[in-house]
Coordinates of C-alpha atoms in Angstrom, one line a residue:
X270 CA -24.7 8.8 24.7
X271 CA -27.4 6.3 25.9
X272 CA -28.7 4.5 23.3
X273 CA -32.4 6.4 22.2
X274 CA -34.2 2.4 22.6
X275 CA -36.6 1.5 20.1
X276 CA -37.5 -0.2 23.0
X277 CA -37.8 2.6 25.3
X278 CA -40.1 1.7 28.5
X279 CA -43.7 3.1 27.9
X280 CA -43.9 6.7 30.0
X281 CA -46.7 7.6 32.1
X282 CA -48.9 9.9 30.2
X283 CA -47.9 12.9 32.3
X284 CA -43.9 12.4 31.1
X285 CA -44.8 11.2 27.7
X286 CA -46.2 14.2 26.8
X287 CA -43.0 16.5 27.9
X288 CA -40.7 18.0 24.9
X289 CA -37.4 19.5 26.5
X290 CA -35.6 21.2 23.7
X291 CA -32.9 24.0 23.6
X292 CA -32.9 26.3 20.9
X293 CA -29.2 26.9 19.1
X294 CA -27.8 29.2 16.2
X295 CA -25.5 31.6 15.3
X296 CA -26.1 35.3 16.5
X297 CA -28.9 37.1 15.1
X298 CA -29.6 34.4 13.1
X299 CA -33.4 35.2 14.8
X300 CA -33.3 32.7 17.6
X301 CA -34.9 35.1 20.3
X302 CA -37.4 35.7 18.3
X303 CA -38.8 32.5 17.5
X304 CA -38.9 32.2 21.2
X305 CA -41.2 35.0 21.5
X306 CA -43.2 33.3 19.0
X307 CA -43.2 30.0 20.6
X308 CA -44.3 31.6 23.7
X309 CA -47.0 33.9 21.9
X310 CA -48.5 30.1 20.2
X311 CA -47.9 28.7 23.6
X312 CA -50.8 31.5 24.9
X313 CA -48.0 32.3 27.3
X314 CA -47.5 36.0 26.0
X315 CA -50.2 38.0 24.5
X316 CA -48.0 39.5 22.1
X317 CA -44.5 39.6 21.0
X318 CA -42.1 42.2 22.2
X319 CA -41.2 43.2 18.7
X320 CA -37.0 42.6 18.7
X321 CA -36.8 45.3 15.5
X322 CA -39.4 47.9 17.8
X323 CA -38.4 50.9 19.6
X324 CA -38.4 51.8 23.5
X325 CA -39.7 49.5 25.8
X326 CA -41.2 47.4 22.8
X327 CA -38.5 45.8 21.8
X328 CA -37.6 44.5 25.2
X329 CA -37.6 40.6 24.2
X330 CA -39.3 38.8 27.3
X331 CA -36.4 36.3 27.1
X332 CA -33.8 38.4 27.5
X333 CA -33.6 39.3 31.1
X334 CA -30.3 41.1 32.1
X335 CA -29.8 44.9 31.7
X336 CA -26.7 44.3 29.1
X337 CA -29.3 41.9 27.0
X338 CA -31.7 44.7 26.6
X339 CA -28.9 47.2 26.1
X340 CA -27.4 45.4 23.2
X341 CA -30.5 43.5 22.2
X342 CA -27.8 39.8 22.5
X343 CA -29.1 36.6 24.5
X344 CA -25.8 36.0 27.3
X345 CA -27.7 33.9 29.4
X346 CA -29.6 30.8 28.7
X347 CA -32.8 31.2 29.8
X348 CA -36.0 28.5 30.4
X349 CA -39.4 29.0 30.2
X350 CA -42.7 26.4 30.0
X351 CA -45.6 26.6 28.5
X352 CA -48.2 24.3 27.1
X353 CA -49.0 23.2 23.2
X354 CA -51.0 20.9 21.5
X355 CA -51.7 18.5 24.7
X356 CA -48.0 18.6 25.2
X357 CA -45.9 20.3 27.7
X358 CA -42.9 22.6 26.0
X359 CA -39.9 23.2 28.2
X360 CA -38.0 25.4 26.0
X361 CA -34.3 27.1 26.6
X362 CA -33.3 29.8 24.6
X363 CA -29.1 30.1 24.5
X364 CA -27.1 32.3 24.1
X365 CA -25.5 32.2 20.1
X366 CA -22.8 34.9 20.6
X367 CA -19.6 32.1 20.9
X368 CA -18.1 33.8 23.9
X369 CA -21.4 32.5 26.0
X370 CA -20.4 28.9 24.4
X371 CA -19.8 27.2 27.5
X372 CA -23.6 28.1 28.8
X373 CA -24.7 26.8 25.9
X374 CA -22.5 23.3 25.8
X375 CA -24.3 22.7 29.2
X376 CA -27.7 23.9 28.8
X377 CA -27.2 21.0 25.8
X378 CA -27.0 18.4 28.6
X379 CA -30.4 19.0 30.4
X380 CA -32.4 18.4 27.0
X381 CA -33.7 15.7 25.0
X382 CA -33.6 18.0 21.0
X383 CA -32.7 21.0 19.4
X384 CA -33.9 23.6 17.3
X385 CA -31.0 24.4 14.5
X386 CA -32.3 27.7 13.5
X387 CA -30.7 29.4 10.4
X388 CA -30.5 32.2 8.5
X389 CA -31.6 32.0 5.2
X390 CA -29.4 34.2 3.4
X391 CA -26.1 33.4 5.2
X392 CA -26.8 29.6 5.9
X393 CA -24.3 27.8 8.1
X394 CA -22.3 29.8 10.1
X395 CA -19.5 29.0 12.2
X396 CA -21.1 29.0 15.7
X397 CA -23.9 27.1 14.3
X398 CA -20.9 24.4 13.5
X399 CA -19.5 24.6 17.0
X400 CA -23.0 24.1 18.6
X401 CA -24.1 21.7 16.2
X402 CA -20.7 19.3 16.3
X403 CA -22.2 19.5 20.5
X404 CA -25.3 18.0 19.6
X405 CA -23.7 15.8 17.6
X406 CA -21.7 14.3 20.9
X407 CA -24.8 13.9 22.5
X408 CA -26.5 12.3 19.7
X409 CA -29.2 14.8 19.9
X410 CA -32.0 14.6 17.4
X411 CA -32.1 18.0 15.8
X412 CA -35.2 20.3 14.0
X413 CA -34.1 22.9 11.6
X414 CA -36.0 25.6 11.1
X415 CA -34.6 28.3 7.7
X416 CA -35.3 31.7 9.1
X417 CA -35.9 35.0 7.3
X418 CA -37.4 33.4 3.9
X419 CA -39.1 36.9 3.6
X420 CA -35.6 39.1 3.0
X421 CA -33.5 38.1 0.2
X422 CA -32.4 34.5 1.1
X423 CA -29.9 31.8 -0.8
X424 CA -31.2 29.3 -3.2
X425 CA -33.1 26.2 -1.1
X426 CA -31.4 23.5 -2.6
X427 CA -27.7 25.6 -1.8
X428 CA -28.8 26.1 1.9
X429 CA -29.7 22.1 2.4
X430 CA -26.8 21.1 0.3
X431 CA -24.9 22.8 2.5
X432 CA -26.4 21.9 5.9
X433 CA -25.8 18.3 4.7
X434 CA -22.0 18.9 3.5
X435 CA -21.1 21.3 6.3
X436 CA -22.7 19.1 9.5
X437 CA -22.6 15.7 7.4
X438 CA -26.5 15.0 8.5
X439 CA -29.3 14.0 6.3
X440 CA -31.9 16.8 5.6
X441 CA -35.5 16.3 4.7
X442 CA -38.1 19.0 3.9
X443 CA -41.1 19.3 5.8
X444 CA -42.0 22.4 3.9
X445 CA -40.7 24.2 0.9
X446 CA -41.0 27.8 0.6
X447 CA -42.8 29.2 -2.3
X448 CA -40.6 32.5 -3.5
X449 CA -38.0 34.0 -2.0
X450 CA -37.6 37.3 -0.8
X451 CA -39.9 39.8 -1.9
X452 CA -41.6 37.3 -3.5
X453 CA -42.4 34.9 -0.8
X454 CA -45.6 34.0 -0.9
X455 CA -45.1 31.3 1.9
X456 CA -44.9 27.5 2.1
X457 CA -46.5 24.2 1.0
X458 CA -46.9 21.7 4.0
X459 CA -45.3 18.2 3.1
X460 CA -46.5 16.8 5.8
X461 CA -50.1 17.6 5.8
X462 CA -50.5 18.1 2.4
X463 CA -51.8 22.1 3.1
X464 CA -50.5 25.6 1.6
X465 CA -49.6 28.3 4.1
X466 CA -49.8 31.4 3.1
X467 CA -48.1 34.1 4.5
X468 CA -49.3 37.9 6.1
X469 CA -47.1 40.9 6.1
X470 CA -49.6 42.8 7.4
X471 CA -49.8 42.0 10.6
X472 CA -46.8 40.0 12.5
X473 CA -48.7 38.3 15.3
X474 CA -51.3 36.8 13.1
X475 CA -51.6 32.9 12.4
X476 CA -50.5 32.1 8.7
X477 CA -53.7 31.2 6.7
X478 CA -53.8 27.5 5.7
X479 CA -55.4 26.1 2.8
X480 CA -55.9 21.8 2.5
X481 CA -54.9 20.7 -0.8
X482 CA -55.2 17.5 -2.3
X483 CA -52.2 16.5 -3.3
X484 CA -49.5 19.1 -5.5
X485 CA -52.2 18.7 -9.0
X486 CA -54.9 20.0 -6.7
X487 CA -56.1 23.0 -9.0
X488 CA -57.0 25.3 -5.8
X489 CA -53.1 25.5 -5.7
X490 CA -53.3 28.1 -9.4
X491 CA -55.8 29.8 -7.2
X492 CA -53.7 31.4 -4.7
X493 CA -50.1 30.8 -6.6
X494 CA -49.1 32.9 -9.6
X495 CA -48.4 31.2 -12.6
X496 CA -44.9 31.5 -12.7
X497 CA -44.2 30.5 -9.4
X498 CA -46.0 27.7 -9.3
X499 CA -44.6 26.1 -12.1
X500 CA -41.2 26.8 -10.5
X501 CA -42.3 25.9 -7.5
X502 CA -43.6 22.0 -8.8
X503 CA -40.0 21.6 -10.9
X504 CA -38.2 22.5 -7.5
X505 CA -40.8 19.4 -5.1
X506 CA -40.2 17.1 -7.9
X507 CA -36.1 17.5 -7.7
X508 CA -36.8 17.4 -3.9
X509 CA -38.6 14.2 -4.1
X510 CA -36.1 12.5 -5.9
X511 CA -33.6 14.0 -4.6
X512 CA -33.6 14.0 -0.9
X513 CA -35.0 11.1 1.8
X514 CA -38.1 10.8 3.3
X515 CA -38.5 11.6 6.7
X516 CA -37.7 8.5 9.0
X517 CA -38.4 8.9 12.5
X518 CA -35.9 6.6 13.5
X519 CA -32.8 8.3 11.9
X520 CA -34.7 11.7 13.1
X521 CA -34.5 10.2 16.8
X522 CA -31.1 8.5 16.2
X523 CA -29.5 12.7 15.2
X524 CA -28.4 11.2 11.3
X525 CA -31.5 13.2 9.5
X526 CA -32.8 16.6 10.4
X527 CA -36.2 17.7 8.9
X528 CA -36.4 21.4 7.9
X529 CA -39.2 24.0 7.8
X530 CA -39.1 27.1 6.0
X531 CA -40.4 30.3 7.3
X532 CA -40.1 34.1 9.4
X533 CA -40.0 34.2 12.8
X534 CA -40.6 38.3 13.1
X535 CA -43.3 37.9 10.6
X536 CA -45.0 34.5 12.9
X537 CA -44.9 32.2 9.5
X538 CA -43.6 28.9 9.4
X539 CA -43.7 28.7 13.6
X540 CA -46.5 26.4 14.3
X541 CA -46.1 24.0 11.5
X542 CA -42.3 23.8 13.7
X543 CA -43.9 23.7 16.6
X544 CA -46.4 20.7 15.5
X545 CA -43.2 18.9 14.2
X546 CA -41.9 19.2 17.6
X547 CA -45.2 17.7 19.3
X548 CA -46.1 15.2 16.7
X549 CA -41.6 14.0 16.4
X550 CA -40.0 15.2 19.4
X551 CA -38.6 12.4 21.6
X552 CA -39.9 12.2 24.7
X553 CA -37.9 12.6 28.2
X554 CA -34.8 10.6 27.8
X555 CA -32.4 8.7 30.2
X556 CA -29.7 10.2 31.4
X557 CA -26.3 9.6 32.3
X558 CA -25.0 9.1 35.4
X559 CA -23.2 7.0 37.8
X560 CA -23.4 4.3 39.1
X561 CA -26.1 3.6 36.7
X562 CA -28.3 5.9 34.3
X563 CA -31.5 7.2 35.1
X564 CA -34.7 6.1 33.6
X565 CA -37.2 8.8 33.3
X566 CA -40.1 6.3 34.3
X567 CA -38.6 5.6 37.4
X568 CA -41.0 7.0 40.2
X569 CA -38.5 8.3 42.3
X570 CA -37.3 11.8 41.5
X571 CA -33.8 12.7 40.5
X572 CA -33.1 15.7 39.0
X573 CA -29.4 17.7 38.5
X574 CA -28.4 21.2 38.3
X575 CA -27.0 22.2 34.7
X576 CA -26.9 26.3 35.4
X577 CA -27.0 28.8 38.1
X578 CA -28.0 32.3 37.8
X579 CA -27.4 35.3 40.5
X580 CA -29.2 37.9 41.1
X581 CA -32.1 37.2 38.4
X582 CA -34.3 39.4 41.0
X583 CA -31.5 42.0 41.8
X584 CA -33.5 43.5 44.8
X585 CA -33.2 40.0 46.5
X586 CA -29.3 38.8 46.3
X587 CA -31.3 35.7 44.8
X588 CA -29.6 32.6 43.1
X589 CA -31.6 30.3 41.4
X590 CA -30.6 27.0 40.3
X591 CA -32.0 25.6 37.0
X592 CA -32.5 22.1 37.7
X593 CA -33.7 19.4 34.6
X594 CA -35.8 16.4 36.8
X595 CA -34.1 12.9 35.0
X596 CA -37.1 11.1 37.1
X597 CA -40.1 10.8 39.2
X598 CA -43.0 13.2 40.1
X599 CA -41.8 16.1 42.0
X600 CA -43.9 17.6 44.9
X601 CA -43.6 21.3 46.6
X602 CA -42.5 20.6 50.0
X603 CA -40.5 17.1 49.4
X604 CA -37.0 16.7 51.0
X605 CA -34.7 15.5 48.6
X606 CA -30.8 14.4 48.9
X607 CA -28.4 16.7 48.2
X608 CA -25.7 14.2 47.0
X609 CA -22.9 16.1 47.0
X610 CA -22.9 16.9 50.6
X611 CA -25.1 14.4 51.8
X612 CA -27.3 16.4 53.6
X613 CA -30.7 16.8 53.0
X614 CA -33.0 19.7 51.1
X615 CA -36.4 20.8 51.8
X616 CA -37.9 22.6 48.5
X617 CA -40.2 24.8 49.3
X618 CA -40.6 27.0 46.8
X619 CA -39.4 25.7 43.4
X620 CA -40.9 27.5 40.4
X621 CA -41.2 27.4 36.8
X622 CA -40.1 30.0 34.3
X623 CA -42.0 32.1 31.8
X624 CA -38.5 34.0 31.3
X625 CA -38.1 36.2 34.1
X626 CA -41.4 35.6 35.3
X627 CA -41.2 33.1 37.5
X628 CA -44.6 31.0 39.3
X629 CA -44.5 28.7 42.0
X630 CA -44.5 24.9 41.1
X631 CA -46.7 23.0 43.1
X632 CA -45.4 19.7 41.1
X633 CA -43.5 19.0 38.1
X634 CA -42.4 15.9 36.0
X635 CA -39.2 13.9 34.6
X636 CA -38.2 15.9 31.4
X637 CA -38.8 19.5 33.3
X638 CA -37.3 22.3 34.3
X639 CA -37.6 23.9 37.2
X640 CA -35.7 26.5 39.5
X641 CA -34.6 26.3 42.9
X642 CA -33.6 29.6 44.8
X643 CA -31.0 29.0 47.2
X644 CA -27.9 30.7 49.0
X645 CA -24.9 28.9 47.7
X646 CA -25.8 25.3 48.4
X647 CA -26.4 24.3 44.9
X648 CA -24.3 24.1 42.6
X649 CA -23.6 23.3 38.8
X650 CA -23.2 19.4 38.7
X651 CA -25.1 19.3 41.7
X652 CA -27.8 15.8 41.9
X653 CA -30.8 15.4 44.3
X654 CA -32.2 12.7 44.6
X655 CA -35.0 11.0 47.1
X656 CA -32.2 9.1 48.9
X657 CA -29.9 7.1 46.1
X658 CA -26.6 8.2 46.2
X659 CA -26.1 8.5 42.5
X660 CA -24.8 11.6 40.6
X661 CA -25.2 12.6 36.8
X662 CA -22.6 12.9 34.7
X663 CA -21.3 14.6 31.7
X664 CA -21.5 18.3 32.4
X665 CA -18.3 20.0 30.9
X666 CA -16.2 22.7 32.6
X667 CA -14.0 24.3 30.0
X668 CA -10.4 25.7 31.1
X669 CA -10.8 29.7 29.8
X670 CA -8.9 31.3 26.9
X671 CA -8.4 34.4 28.2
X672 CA -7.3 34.9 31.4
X673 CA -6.8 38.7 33.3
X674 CA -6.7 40.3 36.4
X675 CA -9.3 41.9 38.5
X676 CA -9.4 44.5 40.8
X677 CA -11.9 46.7 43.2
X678 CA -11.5 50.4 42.3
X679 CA -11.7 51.1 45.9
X680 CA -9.0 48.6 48.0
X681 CA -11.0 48.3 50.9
X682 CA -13.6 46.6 48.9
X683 CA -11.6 43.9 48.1
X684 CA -13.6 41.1 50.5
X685 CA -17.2 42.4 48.6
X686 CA -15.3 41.4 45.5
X687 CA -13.9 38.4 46.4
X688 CA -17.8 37.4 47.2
X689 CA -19.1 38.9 44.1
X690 CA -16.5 36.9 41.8
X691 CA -17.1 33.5 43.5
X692 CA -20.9 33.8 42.9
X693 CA -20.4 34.6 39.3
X694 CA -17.8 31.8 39.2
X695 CA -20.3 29.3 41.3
X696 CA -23.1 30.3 38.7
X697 CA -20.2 29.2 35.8
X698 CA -20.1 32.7 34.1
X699 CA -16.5 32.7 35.1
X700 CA -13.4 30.6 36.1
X701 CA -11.6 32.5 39.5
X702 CA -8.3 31.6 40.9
X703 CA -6.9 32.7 43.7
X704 CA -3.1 32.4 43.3
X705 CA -1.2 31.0 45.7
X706 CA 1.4 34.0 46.0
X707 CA 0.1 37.5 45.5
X708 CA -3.1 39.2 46.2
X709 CA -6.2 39.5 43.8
X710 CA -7.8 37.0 41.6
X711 CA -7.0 36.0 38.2
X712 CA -11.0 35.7 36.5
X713 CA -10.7 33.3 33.6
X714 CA -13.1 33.3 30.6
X715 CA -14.1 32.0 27.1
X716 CA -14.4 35.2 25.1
X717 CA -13.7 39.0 25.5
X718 CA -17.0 40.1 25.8
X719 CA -17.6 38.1 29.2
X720 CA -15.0 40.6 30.8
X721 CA -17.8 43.3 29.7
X722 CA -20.9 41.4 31.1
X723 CA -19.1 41.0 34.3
X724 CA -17.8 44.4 35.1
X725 CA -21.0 45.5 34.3
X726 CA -23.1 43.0 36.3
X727 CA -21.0 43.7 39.3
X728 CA -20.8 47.3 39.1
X729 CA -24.9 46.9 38.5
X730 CA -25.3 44.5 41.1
X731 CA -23.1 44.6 44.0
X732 CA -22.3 48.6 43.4
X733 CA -18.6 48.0 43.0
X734 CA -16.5 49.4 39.7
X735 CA -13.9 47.4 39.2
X736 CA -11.0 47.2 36.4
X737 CA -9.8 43.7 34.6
X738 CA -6.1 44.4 34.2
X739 CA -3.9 42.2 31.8
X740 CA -2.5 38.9 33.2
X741 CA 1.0 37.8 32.7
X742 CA -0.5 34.0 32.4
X743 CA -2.3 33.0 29.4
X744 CA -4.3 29.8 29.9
X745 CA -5.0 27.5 32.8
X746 CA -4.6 23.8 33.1
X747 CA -6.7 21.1 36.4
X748 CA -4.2 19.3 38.2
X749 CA -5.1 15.7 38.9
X750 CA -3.1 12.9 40.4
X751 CA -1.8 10.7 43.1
X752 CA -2.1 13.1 46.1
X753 CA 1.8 13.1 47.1
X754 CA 3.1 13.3 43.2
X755 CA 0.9 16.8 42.9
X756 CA 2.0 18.1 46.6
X757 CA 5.6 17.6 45.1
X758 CA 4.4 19.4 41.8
X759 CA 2.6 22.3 43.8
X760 CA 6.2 22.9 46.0
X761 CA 8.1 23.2 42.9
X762 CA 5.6 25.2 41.1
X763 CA 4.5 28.0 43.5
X764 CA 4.6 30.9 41.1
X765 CA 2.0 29.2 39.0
X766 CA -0.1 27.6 41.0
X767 CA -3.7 28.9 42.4
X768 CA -7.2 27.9 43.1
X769 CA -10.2 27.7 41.6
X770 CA -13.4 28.3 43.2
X771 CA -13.7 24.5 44.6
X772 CA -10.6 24.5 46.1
X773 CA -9.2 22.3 43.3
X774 CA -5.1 22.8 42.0
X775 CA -5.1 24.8 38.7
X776 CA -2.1 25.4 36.9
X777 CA -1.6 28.6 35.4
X778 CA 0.6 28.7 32.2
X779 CA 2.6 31.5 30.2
X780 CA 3.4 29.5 27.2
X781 CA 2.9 26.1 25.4
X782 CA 6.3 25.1 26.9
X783 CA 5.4 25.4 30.8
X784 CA 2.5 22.3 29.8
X785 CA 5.2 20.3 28.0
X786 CA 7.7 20.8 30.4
X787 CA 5.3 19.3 33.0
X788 CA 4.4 16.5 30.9
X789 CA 8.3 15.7 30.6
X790 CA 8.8 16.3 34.3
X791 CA 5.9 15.0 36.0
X792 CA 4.6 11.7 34.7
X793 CA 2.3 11.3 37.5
X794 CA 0.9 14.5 37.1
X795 CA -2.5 15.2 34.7
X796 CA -3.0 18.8 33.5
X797 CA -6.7 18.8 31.9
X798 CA -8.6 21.5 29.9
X799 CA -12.2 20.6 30.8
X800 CA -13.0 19.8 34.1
X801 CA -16.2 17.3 34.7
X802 CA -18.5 19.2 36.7
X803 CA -19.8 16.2 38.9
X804 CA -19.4 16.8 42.4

């Protein structure tokens, strides 16, 4: 990962003031919801849609597919902007459930932080290891925020002890919860010395904030029961001695992670996170690429495409490509490079998310996110640039676990399929082969549920029921190498060989033994599991 510079060159205003941050977790750990909150303190949204509420209230304005509302799961990362404190948020909610990993592992290359959010009564659950172990390639600085303080939760000094044994990172309090439970009053600010006080009654209401002067401040007695204060005031002491303070180096450098206590569904604890994001967050960082990186004060724009997403407007075919800007000041109108096939791109109507609501952008800035509708052209990987003919780099393609076969329920559909599966497989919700012998397509994915999503979006989508039938291949494998030395491999292999949606060699295997047989057989030949997705 680029090194985060203490010496980073001074941003314009308009850059320094972006904060591009994903949000990560395990599922149902609350992370939709503390998007709705963010959006609701962002004076995007007048009001939460209520997650836990019936009917059409509990539509989450993040969650935009018909199977997301169905099953009340994120599957799709999603982006939206909205403003905070002086500074511009550019927030993307992923998706937690692990079989939507691979959007997330990408969506984790187009930002600059994360939000960790866990729950407080389970603590650190396995996805939450898998995504965090991400972050931790990427050297991204990372906010934790301990959700559900207000149901029966764990012991605070069990949950950090075990954030810092599980994901071996520092952790500092920036709030400590007072109670637990039905007992939770709320939280004492560290940082700004004030108690927040929490209220059940109503969910979309601002916590109510008291200043205190310091923890012997007798307005404390006031609004704490006796008890629980004096428990309270043993438990800061053992923090303080404890734990580290907060550092804003090691914060920026991912080796310390400050944590806030708090409820999402009940609006406590979200602004003081949000603050800590404004006041901490790093600004727009460089970003890989080559020949060279990309400097986000450079005044030329660059920008790359890190997820595409079909038929967000279903009336309209529509794809829209999500791309982060690495550079420059963007413009409605400008013509920018296409890279990849050297052509060039008018962009005439880029717009910026509020979830599904989209508006159009007549500018944006290094560190946002914007979408681009298009027909095809873009694709994940993708750079644009005003003319330099560099690429970014680092966005993973994962070879699928699970691999089965897919059909049209009527035959002479089989051409709408085949344009249905490539769009899904451009937008990087699927892998597709086509194999070399045989009809059909062999659709490749990360977990079982994917299969579900997809039937369902194309029979939603394109009108066409379709059946995923079992594969006799189990996993797939890129083929790289000198050009004659795989033409020799692809002759003797025929049975297994097919093509992904690029056009590029995959190897499909049966068994462990068809890999190592290929890496006895053919020592010029590569077979890779991830695929870089830099075109």
């Amino acid at each position: 990962m680029l090194d985060r510079a203490h010496n980073q060159p001074e941003l314009p205003p308009e850059i320094a003031r972006r904060r591009t941050f994903a949000i990560i977790s395990h599922p149902d750990a609350g992370k939709t919801t503390l998007t709705e909150k963010f959006l609701l303190y962002g004076g995007a949204i007048q009001m939460a849609g209520q997650v836990r509420a019936k009917g059409e209230a509990r539509r989450t304005r993040s969650d935009f597919m018909q199977m997301e509302k169905d099953r009340g799961i994120s599957v799709s990362a999603s982006a939206m902007s909205f403003d905070f404190d002086g500074h511009r948020f550019n927030l993307v909610d992923t998706p937690g459930h692990s079989d939507f990993s691979e959007d997330t592992y990408r969506t984790l290359t187009a930002v600059d932080a994360a939000v960790m959010v866990i729950d407080g009564a389970k603590g650190v659950e396995s996805q939450t290891r898998k995504l965090f172990e991400v972050c931790r390639l990427r050297d991204l600085p990372i906010l934790t925020f301990c959700n559900k303080m207000d149901r029966e939760s764990r012991d605070t000094f069990e949950i950090i002890d075990e954030i810092q044994e599980n994901l071996a990172i520092d952790v500092t309090p920036a709030s400590w919860p007072i109670g637990v439970g039905r007992d939770f009053l709320g939280c004492y600010d560290l940082i700004n010395d004030r108690l927040e006080l929490m209220d059940r009654a109503d969910r979309n209401k601002v916590a109510e904030s008291i200043e205190i002067n310091g923890l012997d401040d007798p307005k404390l007695a006031e609004h704490v029961p006796e008890a629980q204060l004096k428990r309270f005031l043993e438990e800061i002491e053992m923090a303080k001695e404890l734990m580290p303070d907060f550092n804003h180096q090691d914060f920026l450098d991912g080796t310390l992670t400050p944590i806030w206590f708090g409820s999402a569904i009940n609006s406590f604890g979200v602004q003081e996170l949000m603050q800590g994001i404004a006041d901490f967050g790093p600004q727009p960082q460089p970003q890989k690429a080559s020949p060279r990186p990309i400097s986000p004060d450079e005044p030329k724009v660059c920008g790359f495409v890190f997820k595409v997403q079909a038929n967000m407007d279903p009336k309209h075919r529509d794809r829209v490509a999500f791309v982060r800007l690495a550079s420059g000041h963007f413009l409605r109108g400008m013509k920018l490079t296409h890279v990849r096939s050297k052509k060039q791109m008018s962009i005439t109507n880029p717009v910026l998310f509020l979830a599904s609501d989209r508006e159009l952008a007549e500018e944006a800035w290094a560190g946002d996110i914007m979408g681009i509708p298009n027909h095809g052209q873009l694709r994940i990987g993708d750079t644009l640039t005003e003319g330099e003919m560099i690429r970014a780099t680092g966005i993973p393609s994962f070879a699928p676990e699970l691999l089965q076969t897919c059909r049209a329920g009527d035959p002479l559909k089989s051409k709408h399929l085949e344009k249905a599966l490539m769009q899904f497989a451009e937008e990087g919700a699927a892998k597709v082969f086509k194999p070399a012998f045989g009809s059909g397509f062999i659709v490749g994915v990360v977990g079982a549920l994917q299969f579900e999503v997809l039937a369902s979006r194309i029979e939603l989508e394109y009108g066409l029921p379709v059946r995923f039938e079992a594969s006799q291949f189990t996993s797939a494998r890129w083929v790289t190498g000198p050009k004659n030395a795989v033409d020799k491999f692809i002759e003797a292999n025929k049975q297994h060989i097919s093509y992904d949606n690029d056009g590029d060699v995959v190897f499909l295997t049966r068994l462990q033994w068809d890999i190592d047989r290929v890496v006895r057989d053919y020592p010029d030949v590569t077979l890779s599991a991830t695929k870089e997705m830099m075109v």
